[in-house]
Coordinates of C-alpha atoms and ligand atoms in Angstrom, one line a residue:
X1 CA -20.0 -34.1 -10.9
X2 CA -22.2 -31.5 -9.7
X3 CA -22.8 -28.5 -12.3
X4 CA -20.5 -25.3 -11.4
X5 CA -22.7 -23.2 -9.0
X6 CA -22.9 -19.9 -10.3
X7 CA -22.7 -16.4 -9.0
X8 CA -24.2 -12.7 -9.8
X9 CA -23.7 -9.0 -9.8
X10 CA -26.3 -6.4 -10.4
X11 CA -25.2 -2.9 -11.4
X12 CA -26.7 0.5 -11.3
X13 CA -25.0 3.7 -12.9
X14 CA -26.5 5.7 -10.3
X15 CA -25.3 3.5 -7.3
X16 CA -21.9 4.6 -6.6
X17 CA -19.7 4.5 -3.0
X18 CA -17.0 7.2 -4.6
X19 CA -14.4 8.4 -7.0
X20 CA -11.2 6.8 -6.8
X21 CA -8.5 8.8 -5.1
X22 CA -5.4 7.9 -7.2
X23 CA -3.3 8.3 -3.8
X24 CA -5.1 4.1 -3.2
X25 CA -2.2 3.3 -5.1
X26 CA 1.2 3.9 -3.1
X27 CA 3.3 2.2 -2.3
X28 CA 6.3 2.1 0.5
X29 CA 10.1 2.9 0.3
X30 CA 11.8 1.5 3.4
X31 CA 15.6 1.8 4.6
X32 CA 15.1 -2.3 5.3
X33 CA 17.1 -4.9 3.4
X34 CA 17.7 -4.4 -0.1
X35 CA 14.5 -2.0 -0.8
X36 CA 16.7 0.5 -1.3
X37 CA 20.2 -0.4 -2.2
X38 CA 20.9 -2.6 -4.8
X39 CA 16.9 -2.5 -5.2
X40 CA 16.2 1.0 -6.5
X41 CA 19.4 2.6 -6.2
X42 CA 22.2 0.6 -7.5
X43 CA 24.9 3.6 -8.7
X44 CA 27.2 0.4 -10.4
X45 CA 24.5 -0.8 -12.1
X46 CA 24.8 -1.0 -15.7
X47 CA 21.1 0.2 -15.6
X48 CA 22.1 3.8 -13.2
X49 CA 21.0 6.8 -13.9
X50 CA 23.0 9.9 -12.3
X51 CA 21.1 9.8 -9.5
X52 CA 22.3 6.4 -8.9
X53 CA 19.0 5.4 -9.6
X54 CA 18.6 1.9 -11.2
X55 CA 16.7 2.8 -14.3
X56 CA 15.1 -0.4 -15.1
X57 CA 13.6 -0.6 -11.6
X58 CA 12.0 3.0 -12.4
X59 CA 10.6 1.4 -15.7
X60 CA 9.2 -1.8 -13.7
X61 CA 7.7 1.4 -10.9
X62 CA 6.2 3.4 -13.7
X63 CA 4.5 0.3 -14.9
X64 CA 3.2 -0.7 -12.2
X65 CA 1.5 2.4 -12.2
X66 CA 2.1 3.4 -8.6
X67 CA 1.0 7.2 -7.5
X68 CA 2.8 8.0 -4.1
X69 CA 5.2 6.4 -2.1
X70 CA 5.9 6.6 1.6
X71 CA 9.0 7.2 3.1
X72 CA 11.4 6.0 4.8
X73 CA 10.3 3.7 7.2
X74 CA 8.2 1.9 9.0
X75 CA 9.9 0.7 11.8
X76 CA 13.4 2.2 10.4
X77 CA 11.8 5.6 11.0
X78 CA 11.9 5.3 14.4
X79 CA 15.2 5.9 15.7
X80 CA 16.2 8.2 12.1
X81 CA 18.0 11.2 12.0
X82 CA 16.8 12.4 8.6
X83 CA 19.7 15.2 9.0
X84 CA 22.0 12.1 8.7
X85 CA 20.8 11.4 5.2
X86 CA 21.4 15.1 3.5
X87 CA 24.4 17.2 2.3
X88 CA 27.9 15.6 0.6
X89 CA 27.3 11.9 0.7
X90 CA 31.0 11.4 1.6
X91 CA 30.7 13.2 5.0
X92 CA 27.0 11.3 5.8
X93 CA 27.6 9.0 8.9
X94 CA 27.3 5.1 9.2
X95 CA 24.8 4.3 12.1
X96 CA 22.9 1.6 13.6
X97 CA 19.9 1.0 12.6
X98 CA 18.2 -0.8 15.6
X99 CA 14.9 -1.2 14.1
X100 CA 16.3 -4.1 11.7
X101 CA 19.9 -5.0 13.3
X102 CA 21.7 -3.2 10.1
X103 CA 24.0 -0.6 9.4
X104 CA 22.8 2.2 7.3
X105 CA 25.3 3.8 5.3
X106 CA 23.2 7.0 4.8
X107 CA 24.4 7.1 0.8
X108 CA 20.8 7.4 0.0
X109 CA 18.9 10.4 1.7
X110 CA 16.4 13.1 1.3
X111 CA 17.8 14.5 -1.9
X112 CA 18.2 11.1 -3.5
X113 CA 14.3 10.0 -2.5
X114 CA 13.0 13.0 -4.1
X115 CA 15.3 12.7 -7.4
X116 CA 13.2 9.1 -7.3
X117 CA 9.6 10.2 -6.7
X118 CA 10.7 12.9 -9.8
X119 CA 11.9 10.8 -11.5
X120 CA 8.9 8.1 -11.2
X121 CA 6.4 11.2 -11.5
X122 CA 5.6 9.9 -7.7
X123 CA 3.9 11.8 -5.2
X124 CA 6.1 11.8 -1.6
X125 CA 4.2 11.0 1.8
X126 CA 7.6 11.6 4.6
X127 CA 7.4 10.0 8.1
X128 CA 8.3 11.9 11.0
X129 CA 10.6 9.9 13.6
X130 CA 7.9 10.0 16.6
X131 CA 9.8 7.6 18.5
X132 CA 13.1 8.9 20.0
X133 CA 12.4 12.2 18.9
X134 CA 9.6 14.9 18.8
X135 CA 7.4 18.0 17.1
X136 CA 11.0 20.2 17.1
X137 CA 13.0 17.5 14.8
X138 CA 9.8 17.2 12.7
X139 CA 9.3 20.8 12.2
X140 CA 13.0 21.1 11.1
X141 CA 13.0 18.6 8.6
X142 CA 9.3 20.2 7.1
X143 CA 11.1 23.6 7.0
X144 CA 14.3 22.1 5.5
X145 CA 11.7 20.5 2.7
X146 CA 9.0 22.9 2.5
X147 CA 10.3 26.2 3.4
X148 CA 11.3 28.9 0.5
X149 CA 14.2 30.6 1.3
X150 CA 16.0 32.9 3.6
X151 CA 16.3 30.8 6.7
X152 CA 19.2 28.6 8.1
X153 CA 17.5 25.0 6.8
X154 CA 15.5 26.0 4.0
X155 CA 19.0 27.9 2.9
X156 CA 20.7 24.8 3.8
X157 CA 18.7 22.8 1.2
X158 CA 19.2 25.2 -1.5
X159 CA 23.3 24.4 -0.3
X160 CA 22.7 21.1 -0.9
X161 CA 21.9 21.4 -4.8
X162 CA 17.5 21.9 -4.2
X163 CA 16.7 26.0 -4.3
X164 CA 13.3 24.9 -4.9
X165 CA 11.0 23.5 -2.3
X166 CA 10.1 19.9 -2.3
X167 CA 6.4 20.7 -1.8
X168 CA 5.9 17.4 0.4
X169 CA 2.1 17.7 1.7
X170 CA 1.6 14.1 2.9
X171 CA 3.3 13.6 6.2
X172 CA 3.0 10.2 9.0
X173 CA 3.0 11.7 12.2
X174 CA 5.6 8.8 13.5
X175 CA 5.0 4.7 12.3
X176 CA 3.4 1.7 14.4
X177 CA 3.6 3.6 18.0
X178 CA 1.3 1.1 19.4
X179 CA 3.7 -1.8 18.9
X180 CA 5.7 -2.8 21.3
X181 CA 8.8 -4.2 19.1
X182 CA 9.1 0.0 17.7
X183 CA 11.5 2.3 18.8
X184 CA 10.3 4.6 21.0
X185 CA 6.7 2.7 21.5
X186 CA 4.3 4.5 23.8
X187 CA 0.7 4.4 25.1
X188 CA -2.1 5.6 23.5
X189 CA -2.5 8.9 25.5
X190 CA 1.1 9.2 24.9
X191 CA 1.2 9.3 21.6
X192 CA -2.3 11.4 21.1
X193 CA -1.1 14.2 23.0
X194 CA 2.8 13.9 20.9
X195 CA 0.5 13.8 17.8
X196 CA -1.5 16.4 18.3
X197 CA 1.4 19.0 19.2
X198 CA 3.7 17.5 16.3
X199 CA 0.6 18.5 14.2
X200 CA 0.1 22.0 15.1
X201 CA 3.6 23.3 15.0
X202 CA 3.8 21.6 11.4
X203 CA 0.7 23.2 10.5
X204 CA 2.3 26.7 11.3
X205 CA 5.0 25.8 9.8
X206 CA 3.0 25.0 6.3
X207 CA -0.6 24.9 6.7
X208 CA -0.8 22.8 3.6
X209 CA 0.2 20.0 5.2
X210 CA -1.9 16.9 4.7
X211 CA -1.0 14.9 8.3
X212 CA -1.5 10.9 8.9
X213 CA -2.4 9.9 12.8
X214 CA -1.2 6.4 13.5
X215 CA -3.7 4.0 14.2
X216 CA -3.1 0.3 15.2
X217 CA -0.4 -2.0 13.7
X218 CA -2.9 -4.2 13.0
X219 CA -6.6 -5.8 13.7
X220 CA -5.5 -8.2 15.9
X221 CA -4.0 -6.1 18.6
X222 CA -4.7 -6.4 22.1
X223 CA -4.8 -2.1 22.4
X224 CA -7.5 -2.1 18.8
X225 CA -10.0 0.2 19.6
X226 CA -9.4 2.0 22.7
X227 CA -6.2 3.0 20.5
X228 CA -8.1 4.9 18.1
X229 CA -10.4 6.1 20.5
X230 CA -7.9 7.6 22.5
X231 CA -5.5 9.4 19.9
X232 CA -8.6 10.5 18.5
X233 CA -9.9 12.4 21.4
X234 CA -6.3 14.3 21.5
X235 CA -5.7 14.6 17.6
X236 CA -8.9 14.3 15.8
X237 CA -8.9 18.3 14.8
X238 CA -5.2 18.1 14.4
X239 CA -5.7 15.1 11.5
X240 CA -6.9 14.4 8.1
X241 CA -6.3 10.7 8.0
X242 CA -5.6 8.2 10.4
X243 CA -3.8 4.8 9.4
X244 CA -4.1 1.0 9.3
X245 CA -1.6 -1.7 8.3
X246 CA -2.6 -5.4 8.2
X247 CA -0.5 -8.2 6.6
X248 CA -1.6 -11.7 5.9
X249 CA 0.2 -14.6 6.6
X250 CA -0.2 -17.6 4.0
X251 CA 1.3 -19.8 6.5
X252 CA 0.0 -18.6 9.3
X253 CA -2.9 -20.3 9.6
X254 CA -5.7 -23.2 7.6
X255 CA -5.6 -22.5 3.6
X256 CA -9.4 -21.6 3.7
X257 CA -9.0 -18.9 6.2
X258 CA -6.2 -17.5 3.9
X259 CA -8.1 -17.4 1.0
X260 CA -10.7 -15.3 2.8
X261 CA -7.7 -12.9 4.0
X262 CA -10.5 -9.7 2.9
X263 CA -12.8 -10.7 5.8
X264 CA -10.1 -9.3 7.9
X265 CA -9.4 -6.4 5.7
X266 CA -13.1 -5.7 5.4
X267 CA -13.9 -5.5 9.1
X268 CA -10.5 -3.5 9.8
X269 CA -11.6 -1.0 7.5
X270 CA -15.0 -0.6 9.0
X271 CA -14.4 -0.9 12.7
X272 CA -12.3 2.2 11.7
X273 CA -14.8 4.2 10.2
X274 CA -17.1 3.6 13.5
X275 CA -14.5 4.8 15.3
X276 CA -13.7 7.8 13.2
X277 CA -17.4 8.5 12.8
X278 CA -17.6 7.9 16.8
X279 CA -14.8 10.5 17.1
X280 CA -16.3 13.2 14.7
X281 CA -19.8 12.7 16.7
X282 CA -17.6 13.5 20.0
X283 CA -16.1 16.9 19.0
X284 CA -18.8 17.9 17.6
X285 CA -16.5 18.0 13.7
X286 CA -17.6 18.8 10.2
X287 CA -14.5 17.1 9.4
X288 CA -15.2 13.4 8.5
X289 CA -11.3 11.8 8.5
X290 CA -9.5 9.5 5.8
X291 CA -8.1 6.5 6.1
X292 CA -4.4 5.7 5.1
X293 CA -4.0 2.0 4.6
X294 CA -0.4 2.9 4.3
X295 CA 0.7 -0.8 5.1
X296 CA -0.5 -3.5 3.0
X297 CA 0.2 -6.8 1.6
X298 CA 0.8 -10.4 2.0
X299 CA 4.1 -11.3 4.1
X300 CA 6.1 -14.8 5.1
X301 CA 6.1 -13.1 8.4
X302 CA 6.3 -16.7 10.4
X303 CA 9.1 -17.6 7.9
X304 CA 10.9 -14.6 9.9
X305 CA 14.4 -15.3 11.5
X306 CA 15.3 -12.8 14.2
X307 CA 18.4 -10.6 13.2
X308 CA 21.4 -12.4 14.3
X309 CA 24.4 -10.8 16.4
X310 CA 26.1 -9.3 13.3
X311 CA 25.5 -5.8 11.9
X312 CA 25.2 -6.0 7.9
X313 CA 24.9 -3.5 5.0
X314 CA 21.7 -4.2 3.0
X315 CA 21.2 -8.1 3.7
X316 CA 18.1 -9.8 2.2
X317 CA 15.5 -9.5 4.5
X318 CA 11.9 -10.3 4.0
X319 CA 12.3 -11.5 0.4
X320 CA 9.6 -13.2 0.1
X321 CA 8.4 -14.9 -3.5
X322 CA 4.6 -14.6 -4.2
X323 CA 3.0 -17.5 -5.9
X324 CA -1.0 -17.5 -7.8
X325 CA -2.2 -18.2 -5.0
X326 CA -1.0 -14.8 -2.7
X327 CA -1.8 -13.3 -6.0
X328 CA -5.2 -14.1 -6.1
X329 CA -5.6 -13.1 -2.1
X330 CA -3.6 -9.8 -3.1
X331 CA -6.5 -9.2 -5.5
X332 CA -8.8 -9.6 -2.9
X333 CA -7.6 -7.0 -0.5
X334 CA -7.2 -4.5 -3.8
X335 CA -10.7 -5.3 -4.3
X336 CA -11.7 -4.6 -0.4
X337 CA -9.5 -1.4 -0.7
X338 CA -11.7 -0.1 -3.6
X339 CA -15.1 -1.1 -2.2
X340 CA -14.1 1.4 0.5
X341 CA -12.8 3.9 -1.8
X342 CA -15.1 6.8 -0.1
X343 CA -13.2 6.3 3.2
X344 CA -9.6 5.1 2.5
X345 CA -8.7 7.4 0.2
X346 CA -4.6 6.6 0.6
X347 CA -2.9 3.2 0.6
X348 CA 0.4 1.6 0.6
X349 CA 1.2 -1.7 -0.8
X350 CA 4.3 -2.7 1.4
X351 CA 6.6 -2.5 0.2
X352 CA 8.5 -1.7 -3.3
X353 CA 11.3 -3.6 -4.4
X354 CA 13.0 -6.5 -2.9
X355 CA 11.2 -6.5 0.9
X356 CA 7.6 -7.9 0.3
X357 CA 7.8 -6.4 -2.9
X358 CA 6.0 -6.6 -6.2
X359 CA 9.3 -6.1 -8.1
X360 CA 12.6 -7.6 -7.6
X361 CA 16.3 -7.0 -8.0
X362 CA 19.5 -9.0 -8.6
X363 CA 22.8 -6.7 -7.6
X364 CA 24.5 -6.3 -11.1
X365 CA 22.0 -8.3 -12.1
X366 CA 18.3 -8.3 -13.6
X367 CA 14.8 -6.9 -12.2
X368 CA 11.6 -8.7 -12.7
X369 CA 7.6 -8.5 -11.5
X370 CA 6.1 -11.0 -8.7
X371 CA 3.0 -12.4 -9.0
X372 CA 1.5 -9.9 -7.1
X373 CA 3.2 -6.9 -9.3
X374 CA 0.3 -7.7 -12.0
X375 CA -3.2 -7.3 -10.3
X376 CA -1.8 -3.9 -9.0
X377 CA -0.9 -2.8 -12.0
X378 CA -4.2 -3.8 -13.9
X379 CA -6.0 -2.2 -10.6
X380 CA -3.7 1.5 -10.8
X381 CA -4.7 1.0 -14.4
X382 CA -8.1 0.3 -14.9
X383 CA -9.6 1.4 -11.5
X384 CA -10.0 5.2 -11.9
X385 CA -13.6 6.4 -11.7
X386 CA -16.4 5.6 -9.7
X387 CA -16.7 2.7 -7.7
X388 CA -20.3 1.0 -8.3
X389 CA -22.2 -0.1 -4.9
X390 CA -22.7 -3.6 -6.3
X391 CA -25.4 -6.1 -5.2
X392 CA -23.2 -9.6 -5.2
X393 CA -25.0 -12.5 -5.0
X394 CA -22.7 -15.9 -4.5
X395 CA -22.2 -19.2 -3.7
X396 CA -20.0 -19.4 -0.2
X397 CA -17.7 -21.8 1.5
X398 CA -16.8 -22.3 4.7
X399 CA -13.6 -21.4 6.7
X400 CA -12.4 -21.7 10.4
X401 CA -11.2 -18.4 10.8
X402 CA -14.2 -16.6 9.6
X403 CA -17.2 -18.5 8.9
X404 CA -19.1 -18.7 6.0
X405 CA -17.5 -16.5 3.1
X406 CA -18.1 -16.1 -1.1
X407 CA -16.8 -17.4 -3.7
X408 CA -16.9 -14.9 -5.6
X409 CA -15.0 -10.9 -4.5
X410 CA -15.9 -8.5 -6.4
X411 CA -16.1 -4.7 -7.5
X412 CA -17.0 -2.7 -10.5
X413 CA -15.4 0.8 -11.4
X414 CA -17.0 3.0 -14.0
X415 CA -14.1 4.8 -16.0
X416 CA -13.7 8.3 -16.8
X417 CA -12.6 6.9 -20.5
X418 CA -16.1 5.3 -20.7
X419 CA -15.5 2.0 -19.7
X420 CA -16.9 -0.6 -16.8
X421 CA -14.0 -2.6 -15.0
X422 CA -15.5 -5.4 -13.1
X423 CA -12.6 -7.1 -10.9
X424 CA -13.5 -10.5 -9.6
X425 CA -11.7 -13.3 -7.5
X426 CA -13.1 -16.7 -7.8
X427 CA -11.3 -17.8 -4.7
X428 CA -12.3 -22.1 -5.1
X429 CA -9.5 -23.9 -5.5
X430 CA -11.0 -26.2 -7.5
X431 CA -14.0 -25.5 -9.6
X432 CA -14.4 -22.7 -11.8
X433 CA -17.0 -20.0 -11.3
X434 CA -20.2 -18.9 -13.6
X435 CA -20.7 -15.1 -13.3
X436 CA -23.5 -12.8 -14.8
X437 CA -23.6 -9.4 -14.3
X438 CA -26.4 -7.6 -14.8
X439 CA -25.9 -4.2 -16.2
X440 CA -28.8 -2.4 -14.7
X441 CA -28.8 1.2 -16.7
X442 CA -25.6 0.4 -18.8
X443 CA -25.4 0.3 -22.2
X444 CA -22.6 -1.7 -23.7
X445 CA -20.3 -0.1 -26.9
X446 CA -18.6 -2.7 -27.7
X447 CA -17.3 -6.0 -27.4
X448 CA -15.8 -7.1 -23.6
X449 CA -12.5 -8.3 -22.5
X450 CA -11.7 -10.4 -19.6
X451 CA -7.5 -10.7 -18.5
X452 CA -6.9 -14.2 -16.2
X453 CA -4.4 -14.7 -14.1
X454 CA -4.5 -18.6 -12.8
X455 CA -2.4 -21.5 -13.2
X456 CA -2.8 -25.1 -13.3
X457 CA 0.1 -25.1 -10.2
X458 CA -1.5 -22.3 -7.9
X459 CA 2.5 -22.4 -6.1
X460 CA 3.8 -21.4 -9.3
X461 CA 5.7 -18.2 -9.2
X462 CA 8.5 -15.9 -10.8
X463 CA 12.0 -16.1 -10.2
X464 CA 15.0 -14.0 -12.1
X465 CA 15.2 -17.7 -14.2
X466 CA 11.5 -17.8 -15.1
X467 CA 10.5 -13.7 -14.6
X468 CA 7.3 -14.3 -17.3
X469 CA 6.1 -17.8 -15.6
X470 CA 3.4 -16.0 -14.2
X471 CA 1.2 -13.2 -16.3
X472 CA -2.2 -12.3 -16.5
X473 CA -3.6 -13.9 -20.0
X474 CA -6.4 -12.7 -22.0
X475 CA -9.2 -15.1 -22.3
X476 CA -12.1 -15.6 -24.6
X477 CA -14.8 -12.9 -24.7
X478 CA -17.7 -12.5 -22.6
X479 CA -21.5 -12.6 -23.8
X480 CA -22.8 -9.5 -23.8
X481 CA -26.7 -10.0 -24.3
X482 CA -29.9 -8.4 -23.5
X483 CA -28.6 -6.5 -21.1
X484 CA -26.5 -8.8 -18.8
X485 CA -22.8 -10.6 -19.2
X486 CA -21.8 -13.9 -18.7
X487 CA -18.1 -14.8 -18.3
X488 CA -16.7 -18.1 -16.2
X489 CA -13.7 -17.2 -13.8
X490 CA -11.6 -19.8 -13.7
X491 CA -10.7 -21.5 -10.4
X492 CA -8.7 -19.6 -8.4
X493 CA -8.2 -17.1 -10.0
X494 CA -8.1 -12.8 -10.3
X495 CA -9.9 -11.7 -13.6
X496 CA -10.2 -8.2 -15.7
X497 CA -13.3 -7.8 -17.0
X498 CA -13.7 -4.6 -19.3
X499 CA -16.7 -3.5 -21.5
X500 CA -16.8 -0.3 -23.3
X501 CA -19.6 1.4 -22.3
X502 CA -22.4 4.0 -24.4
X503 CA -22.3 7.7 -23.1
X504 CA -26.0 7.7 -24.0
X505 CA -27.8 6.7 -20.6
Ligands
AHR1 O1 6.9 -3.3 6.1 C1 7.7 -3.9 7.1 C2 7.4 -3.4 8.5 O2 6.1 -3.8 8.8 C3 7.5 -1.9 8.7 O3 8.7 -1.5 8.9 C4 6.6 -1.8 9.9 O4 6.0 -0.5 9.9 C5 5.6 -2.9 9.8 O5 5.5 -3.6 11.0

């Protein structure tokens, strides 16, 4: 047996990409399957709050350590009348929701999102439906929200129980509009020209606004590029971010090229920044723009059956069950997302509860985390700070999809409480992976931890019978010595590793 090839990081405190905006760790509220009913509002539920809220779904979302959460939809967006969703919820109409072949009852609205992002201390971010409608509904439903007092819909709000303002600033000017499965789907230019006008009359309306442009559905699609380009030469001063969604498919394709998901993530996120930067260079901007990675996550999507005739309240849809191994990938596109934390500076893992979700619901019945639910909460938790600019040196392997890629994925955040978080993926499947890091400038305090989270079945995975089969387990600790640590990430696998750090350098 060969000996375990090993891998290296080098550190320097003054080598930094950026802070950490805490907005990198949203997450998504859809009207799609059981996200919402009997997922995080369940008024039956022994659990319910007033609100109708289930209570230990907010416990599981506080946990998690999630910061914002967009709303409602996704495709569901497009065809919404959010007036439908406010005011006595016995008058509220049942409509079709064409988007995902459902009925929506309309029992959860507005006024029952906002009691949840209160009660979760959760920043909102609203979509505006940009697909059968335009910048008049989406002005409306900013003045309803954001609007004092003393005309007919900010009144109207204070009617239905909320005198205050909901003080929403992060809006999504419309969801996917360069798909051609979304409601309401349009060309480039078409959609550039509705963003830009949506923007400035919202912008009157409340100039605090902080507005989302949509960019592609995805990296692969056909429109990539000249999509961006082209909403960006009608929107770009209209804008502060503009989005990307990507979802990876464990089935999808060859195991290898799955493992190395990031690649994809990696060269989205890029590409994007060219064309931003390409965009800023053409109008001659100070402004450089965000990006809102405001769709994000690993998704069964080939395991997809097309709705069926029937129109159903809250069926399961897309309730998919993570195993190690989609959590280790997971960890590799929160690692991606924080090596570009000076440009994407917003984020959405897709979704919540029940639809591609981190946490999951049983009507009448328990919640529990995924797989997935824990590197997420160890990276809300322990990646505030600076992100280093790290110098990775690693053994690589080879894959179809995208050549040669490491072993070894990796960042390093320093903390504001004075500690260095190094998050690391060993992604081989079958040998376990020496690391050093060299601490350049830093001084260690203390001793260092390092949090595991493998398995000798990389399928295992939690289910309401076995919620705990899966957890991230501390291991023993690290050398610290003359200046460099050595720790050995075991196959497969997503690892914490944290070292108090000495505020004398
Ligand atoms: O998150 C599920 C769906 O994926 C969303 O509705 C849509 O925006 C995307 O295609």
């Amino acid at each position: 047996m060969p000996p375990p090839r090993p891998a290296a990081v080098f550190l320097d405190p003054h080598f930094t990409v950026g802070e950490v905006d805490p907005l990198l760790f949203g997450s998504f509220v859809e009207h799609l399957g059981r996200c919402v009913y009997t997922g995080l509002f369940e008024p039956d539920h022994p659990t319910a709050d007033a609100a109708g809220l289930r209570t230990d779904v907010l416990a599981l979302v506080r946990e998690l350590g999630v910061t914002m959460v967009r709303y409602p939809g996704g495709n569901f967006v497009s065809a919404y009348r959010w007036e439908d969703g406010v005011g006595p919820a016995d008058l509220r109409p049942r409509r079709l929701d064409p988007a995902w072949r459902t009925i929506e009852t309309n029992r959860f609205g507005l006024g029952e999102f906002t009691a949840f992002t209160r009660s979760a201390g959760l920043e909102p971010m609203m979509a505006v439906n940009l697909g059968t409608r335009g910048p008049a509904e989406a002005a409306d439903l900013l003045e309803y929200c954001n609007h004092p007092s003393g005309t007919t819909l900010s009144d109207l709000r204070g009617a239905h129980g909320a005198p205050e303002p909901y003080g929403i600033r992060l809006w999504c000017l419309g969801n996917e509009l360069d798909g051609p499965w979304q409601v309401g789907h349009k060309t480039a230019d078409e959609y550039g020209r509705l963003a830009a006008e949506t923007a400035r009359l919202m912008r009157m309306i409340d100039p605090s606004v902080r507005l989302v442009a949509c960019g592609s559905s995805g990296s692969g699609m056909p429109t990539f590029g000249d999509w961006e380009s082209t909403v960006l030469a009608h929107a770009y001063d209209q804008v502060d971010y503009i989005s990307l969604h990507a979802y990876y498919d464990p089935e999808a394709g060859d195991p290898a090229s799955y493992l190395a998901s990031a690649s994809d993530m990696e060269r989205f996120i890029t590409d994007v920044i060219a064309l931003c930067d390409a965009a800023r260079a053409r109008h001659r901007s100070a402004k450089r723009l965000s990006l809102s990675f405001d769709e994000w996550n690993i998704w069964y999507m080939s395991r997809q059956r097309p709705g069926q005739g029937e129109w159903p309240r809250a069926p399961r849809l897309l309730e998919d069950v993570y195993t190690v191994t989609d959590a280790v990938v997971f960890g590799t596109l929160l690692i991606t997302l924080l090596r570009h934390a000076d440009r994407v500076t917003a984020a959405c893992l897709a979704q919540l509860v029940n639809v591609i979700a981190p946490i999951m619901t049983e009507p009448a019945g328990p919640a529990w985390r995924q797989t997935i639910f824990h590197p997420f909460a160890q990276a809300a938790r322990y990646g505030r700070g600076q992100v280093l600019r790290l110098h990775v040196a690693s053994p690589t392997y080879e894959t179809p999809k995208f050549g040669d890629v490491p072993l070894l994925h990796a960042t390093a955040v320093h903390g504001e409480d004075g500690m260095l978080t190094v998050f690391a993926v060993n992604r081989d499947p079958a040998a376990a992976l020496p690391l050093t890091v060299h601490l350049g400038g830093f001084t260690p305090a203390g001793p260092a931890t390092h949090s595991v989270l493998a398995d000798d079945d990389p399928s295992a995975a939690n289910t309401m019978t076995e919620p705990e089969r899966v957890t991230p387990r501390e291991s023993a600790a690290p050398a610290v010595d003359g200046g460099r640590l050595t720790v050995t990430l075991p196959p497969l696998s997503w690892n914490v590793i944290r070292l108090p750090l000495a505020t004398d350098r």
